[in-house]
Short mmCIF file of C-alpha atoms in Angstrom, two decimals:
data_model
loop_
_atom_site.label_atom_id
_atom_site.label_comp_id
_atom_site.label_asym_id
_atom_site.label_seq_id
_atom_site.Cartn_x
_atom_site.Cartn_y
_atom_site.Cartn_z
CA GLY O 4 -5.84 5.35 -20.04
CA ALA O 5 -6.06 7.80 -17.19
CA GLY O 6 -4.60 5.60 -14.45
CA VAL O 7 -1.11 4.65 -13.30
CA SER O 8 0.41 2.21 -15.74
CA GLN O 9 3.12 -0.30 -14.86
CA SER O 10 5.09 -2.66 -17.03
CA PRO O 11 5.73 -5.48 -17.33
CA SER O 12 2.75 -7.02 -15.52
CA ASN O 13 4.76 -10.13 -14.79
CA LYS O 14 8.47 -10.80 -14.87
CA VAL O 15 10.19 -14.11 -14.27
CA THR O 16 13.96 -14.08 -14.21
CA GLU O 17 16.89 -16.06 -12.96
CA LYS O 18 18.74 -15.22 -9.79
CA GLY O 19 21.60 -12.86 -10.47
CA LYS O 20 20.03 -11.08 -13.42
CA ASP O 21 19.16 -7.37 -13.45
CA VAL O 22 15.56 -6.24 -13.90
CA GLU O 23 13.93 -2.91 -14.75
CA LEU O 24 10.39 -2.07 -13.76
CA ARG O 25 8.57 0.88 -15.27
CA CYS O 26 5.89 3.20 -13.95
CA ASP O 27 3.89 5.78 -15.92
CA PRO O 28 2.10 8.01 -13.42
CA ILE O 29 -1.10 9.92 -13.99
CA SER O 30 -0.36 13.02 -16.06
CA GLY O 31 0.29 16.05 -13.87
CA HIS O 32 1.01 14.05 -10.72
CA THR O 33 4.24 15.40 -9.27
CA ALA O 34 4.58 12.84 -6.48
CA LEU O 35 5.46 9.23 -7.27
CA TYR O 36 5.99 6.32 -4.89
CA TRP O 37 7.30 2.78 -5.18
CA TYR O 38 6.16 0.08 -2.77
CA ARG O 39 6.85 -3.64 -2.50
CA GLN O 40 4.41 -6.31 -1.34
CA ARG O 41 5.69 -9.73 -0.45
CA LEU O 42 3.29 -12.65 -0.38
CA GLY O 43 0.83 -12.37 2.48
CA GLN O 44 2.28 -9.06 3.70
CA GLY O 45 1.32 -5.42 3.64
CA LEU O 46 3.00 -2.92 1.36
CA GLU O 47 6.49 -1.67 2.22
CA PHE O 48 7.55 1.81 1.14
CA LEU O 49 10.65 1.90 -1.06
CA ILE O 50 11.18 5.41 -2.46
CA TYR O 51 9.38 8.73 -3.03
CA PHE O 52 9.90 11.17 -5.89
CA GLN O 53 8.82 14.78 -5.91
CA GLY O 54 9.34 15.88 -9.47
CA ASN O 55 12.58 14.25 -10.61
CA SER O 56 14.28 14.24 -7.24
CA ALA O 57 14.00 11.59 -4.54
CA PRO O 58 13.88 13.23 -1.10
CA ASP O 59 13.15 9.91 0.59
CA LYS O 60 14.95 6.72 -0.40
CA SER O 61 14.82 5.26 3.09
CA GLY O 62 12.87 2.15 2.09
CA LEU O 63 15.29 0.81 -0.52
CA PRO O 64 16.42 -2.51 1.03
CA SER O 65 19.96 -2.60 -0.34
CA ASP O 66 22.32 -0.91 -2.78
CA ARG O 67 21.15 -3.37 -5.43
CA PHE O 68 17.98 -1.29 -5.66
CA SER O 69 17.90 2.06 -7.46
CA ALA O 70 15.28 4.24 -9.08
CA GLU O 71 15.12 7.28 -11.27
CA ARG O 72 12.49 9.56 -12.67
CA THR O 73 12.75 11.71 -15.75
CA GLY O 74 10.67 14.51 -17.18
CA GLU O 75 8.61 14.53 -14.00
CA SER O 76 6.89 11.54 -15.51
CA VAL O 77 8.12 7.99 -16.05
CA SER O 78 10.01 6.24 -13.29
CA THR O 79 12.17 3.14 -13.49
CA LEU O 80 13.01 0.87 -10.56
CA THR O 81 16.11 -1.22 -11.18
CA ILE O 82 17.14 -4.27 -9.19
CA GLN O 83 20.65 -5.53 -9.86
CA ARG O 84 21.86 -9.08 -9.21
CA THR O 85 18.40 -10.24 -8.19
CA GLN O 86 17.97 -12.60 -5.26
CA GLN O 87 15.08 -14.91 -4.46
CA GLU O 88 13.97 -12.66 -1.61
CA ASP O 89 13.32 -9.92 -4.18
CA SER O 90 10.29 -11.90 -5.39
CA ALA O 91 7.27 -9.69 -4.72
CA VAL O 92 4.72 -7.43 -6.35
CA TYR O 93 6.19 -3.99 -6.98
CA LEU O 94 3.54 -1.27 -6.89
CA CYS O 95 3.81 2.29 -8.07
CA ALA O 96 1.51 5.09 -6.94
CA SER O 97 1.22 8.73 -7.92
CA SER O 98 -0.52 11.76 -6.47
CA LEU O 99 -1.00 15.45 -7.19
CA GLY O 100 1.15 16.23 -4.17
CA PRO O 101 2.64 14.59 -1.09
CA ASP O 102 -0.49 14.93 1.02
CA GLN O 103 -2.97 14.05 -1.70
CA PRO O 104 -4.63 10.64 -2.28
CA GLN O 105 -2.36 8.12 -3.96
CA HIS O 106 -3.51 6.19 -6.99
CA PHE O 107 -1.94 2.77 -7.47
CA GLY O 108 -0.98 0.91 -10.60
CA ASP O 109 -1.70 -2.79 -11.05
CA GLY O 110 1.84 -3.68 -10.07
CA THR O 111 4.60 -5.84 -11.51
CA ARG O 112 4.72 -9.39 -10.18
CA LEU O 113 8.41 -10.31 -10.02
CA SER O 114 9.47 -13.92 -9.57
CA ILE O 115 13.12 -14.82 -9.11
CA LEU O 116 13.93 -18.46 -9.86
CA ARG H 3 7.31 -4.70 16.27
CA LYS H 4 5.64 -3.35 13.13
CA GLU H 5 4.59 0.28 13.16
CA VAL H 6 1.02 -0.60 12.13
CA GLU H 7 -0.50 -3.81 13.48
CA GLN H 8 -3.77 -5.44 12.57
CA ASP H 9 -5.80 -8.47 13.61
CA PRO H 10 -4.16 -11.45 11.92
CA GLY H 11 -7.40 -12.86 10.48
CA PRO H 12 -8.75 -14.37 8.33
CA PHE H 13 -12.32 -13.54 9.23
CA ASN H 14 -14.99 -15.86 7.85
CA VAL H 15 -18.49 -14.49 8.31
CA PRO H 16 -21.96 -15.16 6.89
CA GLU H 17 -23.71 -12.63 4.71
CA GLY H 18 -25.45 -9.99 6.79
CA ALA H 19 -23.02 -10.21 9.68
CA THR H 20 -21.33 -7.23 11.28
CA VAL H 21 -17.55 -7.43 11.31
CA ALA H 22 -15.01 -5.23 13.05
CA PHE H 23 -11.37 -4.69 12.16
CA ASN H 24 -8.91 -3.32 14.68
CA CYS H 25 -5.60 -1.63 14.13
CA THR H 26 -2.98 -0.03 16.36
CA TYR H 27 -0.12 2.26 15.39
CA SER H 28 3.00 2.94 17.38
CA ASN H 29 4.27 6.27 16.07
CA SER H 30 2.55 9.29 17.58
CA ALA H 31 3.78 11.35 14.59
CA SER H 32 1.15 9.59 12.52
CA GLN H 33 -1.09 12.29 11.15
CA SER H 34 -3.48 10.79 8.64
CA PHE H 35 -5.27 7.48 8.71
CA PHE H 36 -6.93 5.35 6.07
CA TRP H 37 -8.53 2.03 5.34
CA TYR H 38 -7.65 0.48 1.99
CA ARG H 39 -9.24 -2.54 0.38
CA GLN H 40 -7.23 -5.00 -1.68
CA ASP H 41 -8.83 -7.71 -3.77
CA CYS H 42 -6.86 -10.84 -4.56
CA ARG H 43 -3.94 -10.08 -6.91
CA LYS H 44 -5.11 -6.49 -7.38
CA GLU H 45 -3.80 -3.10 -6.33
CA PRO H 46 -4.96 -1.49 -3.06
CA LYS H 47 -7.81 0.97 -3.36
CA LEU H 48 -8.75 3.65 -0.88
CA LEU H 49 -11.88 2.65 1.02
CA MET H 50 -12.11 5.63 3.34
CA SER H 51 -10.11 8.13 5.32
CA VAL H 52 -10.46 8.06 9.10
CA TYR H 53 -11.16 11.24 11.04
CA SER H 54 -10.91 11.93 14.75
CA SER H 55 -14.65 12.50 15.00
CA GLY H 56 -15.39 9.19 13.36
CA ASN H 57 -16.95 8.91 9.95
CA GLU H 58 -19.44 6.76 8.16
CA ASP H 59 -19.94 5.83 4.52
CA GLY H 60 -23.01 3.68 4.03
CA ARG H 61 -22.40 0.35 5.74
CA PHE H 62 -18.85 1.31 6.71
CA THR H 63 -17.89 3.18 9.87
CA ALA H 64 -14.35 4.19 10.75
CA GLN H 65 -13.14 5.46 14.11
CA LEU H 66 -9.90 6.85 15.44
CA ASN H 67 -8.70 7.12 19.03
CA ARG H 68 -5.51 9.20 19.06
CA ALA H 69 -4.95 8.75 22.78
CA SER H 70 -4.92 4.96 22.43
CA GLN H 71 -3.38 5.05 18.93
CA TYR H 72 -6.17 2.80 17.75
CA ILE H 73 -8.17 2.71 14.51
CA SER H 74 -11.21 0.60 13.71
CA LEU H 75 -13.41 -0.26 10.75
CA LEU H 76 -16.92 -1.64 11.15
CA ILE H 77 -18.80 -3.23 8.27
CA ARG H 78 -22.51 -3.74 8.82
CA ASP H 79 -24.75 -6.10 6.82
CA SER H 80 -21.76 -7.63 5.07
CA LYS H 81 -22.09 -8.63 1.42
CA LEU H 82 -20.33 -11.31 -0.60
CA SER H 83 -18.63 -8.49 -2.49
CA ASP H 84 -17.01 -7.24 0.72
CA SER H 85 -14.66 -10.26 0.61
CA ALA H 86 -11.17 -8.78 0.34
CA THR H 87 -8.15 -7.90 2.45
CA TYR H 88 -8.53 -4.72 4.49
CA LEU H 89 -5.38 -2.69 5.04
CA CYS H 90 -4.91 -0.17 7.84
CA VAL H 91 -2.69 2.68 6.67
CA VAL H 92 -1.10 5.70 8.35
CA ARG H 93 0.80 8.69 7.03
CA HIS H 94 3.17 10.92 8.96
CA TYR H 95 3.08 14.67 8.77
CA ASN H 96 5.65 16.30 6.54
CA GLN H 97 7.36 13.08 5.40
CA GLY H 98 6.56 13.30 1.74
CA GLY H 99 3.29 11.46 2.02
CA LYS H 100 4.64 7.92 2.13
CA LEU H 101 2.03 5.47 3.39
CA ILE H 102 2.75 2.91 6.08
CA PHE H 103 0.65 -0.21 5.75
CA GLY H 104 -0.43 -2.86 8.19
CA GLN H 105 -0.16 -6.44 7.04
CA GLY H 106 -3.88 -6.59 6.28
CA THR H 107 -6.80 -8.67 7.51
CA GLU H 108 -8.50 -11.00 5.08
CA LEU H 109 -12.29 -11.10 5.11
CA SER H 110 -14.33 -13.85 3.52
CA VAL H 111 -18.11 -13.40 3.45
CA LYS H 112 -19.99 -16.63 2.81
CA PRO H 113 -23.56 -17.11 1.57
#
C-alpha cells in the first residue's frame, strides 16, 4: 500500500516486559514522527527523525523509551520495562520534509496489564 | 496549562445545525495552524490548514487571530458524517515540523 504502515495493530503485554513497535513510512518521506495518544487525550509528540538521525527527542517520557530509524525508512520504537501508564495508541507519521503535511498510520494500540 | 486548549465538549447537535469550535494557543512561536479530524479508533486526518486571512472549504470555515492567539472552525449544515473528534493543531517554525495537538472536541450529530 502507499500509506504509512504500523505493526502490530494491537499489543497486549504484561507490566515489566519490553515491546517493539514498527513503522514503515511512505516511500521517499525523509521525515518521520512518533506520537502517543492516551485515552481521551490529544496526541503527544515523542520523537522526530530526519533521515536516520533524531534531531528532536524531547517528547520521549523517560529513558525506558528509545527509537531508531535505519535506511531512511523503517523506524522502531522500543519501550523497556513497560508500565501501566504506557498504555496508549502509538501513532507514526511521515512527510516529505519537516514543513510538509504529515500522513499518519493507523497506530499500535498498546495495553499493559 | 496545555499549549493548545480546546472547548472540552462533547457537542451534541441536530443535523443541519451550525457548530463552532474554539481553540487558543499559548506559544507565540506557533507558525502554522491546522484542524484535524479523528474518527473513533482511527488515525487523525488533516481537515484543513488555517490561514491568517481565513479560509473556507465547502461547509467548513477556519479563522485565525494571531493577536489573540485564537483559532476557530465553523461547520455549517452539519451532517451525520461530521460526527468525529476535531483536533486543533499548531506547528512551530523551524522545530522539525512536530505537531502540537489540543485534546480534541467530540462532535455528535444526531438525526
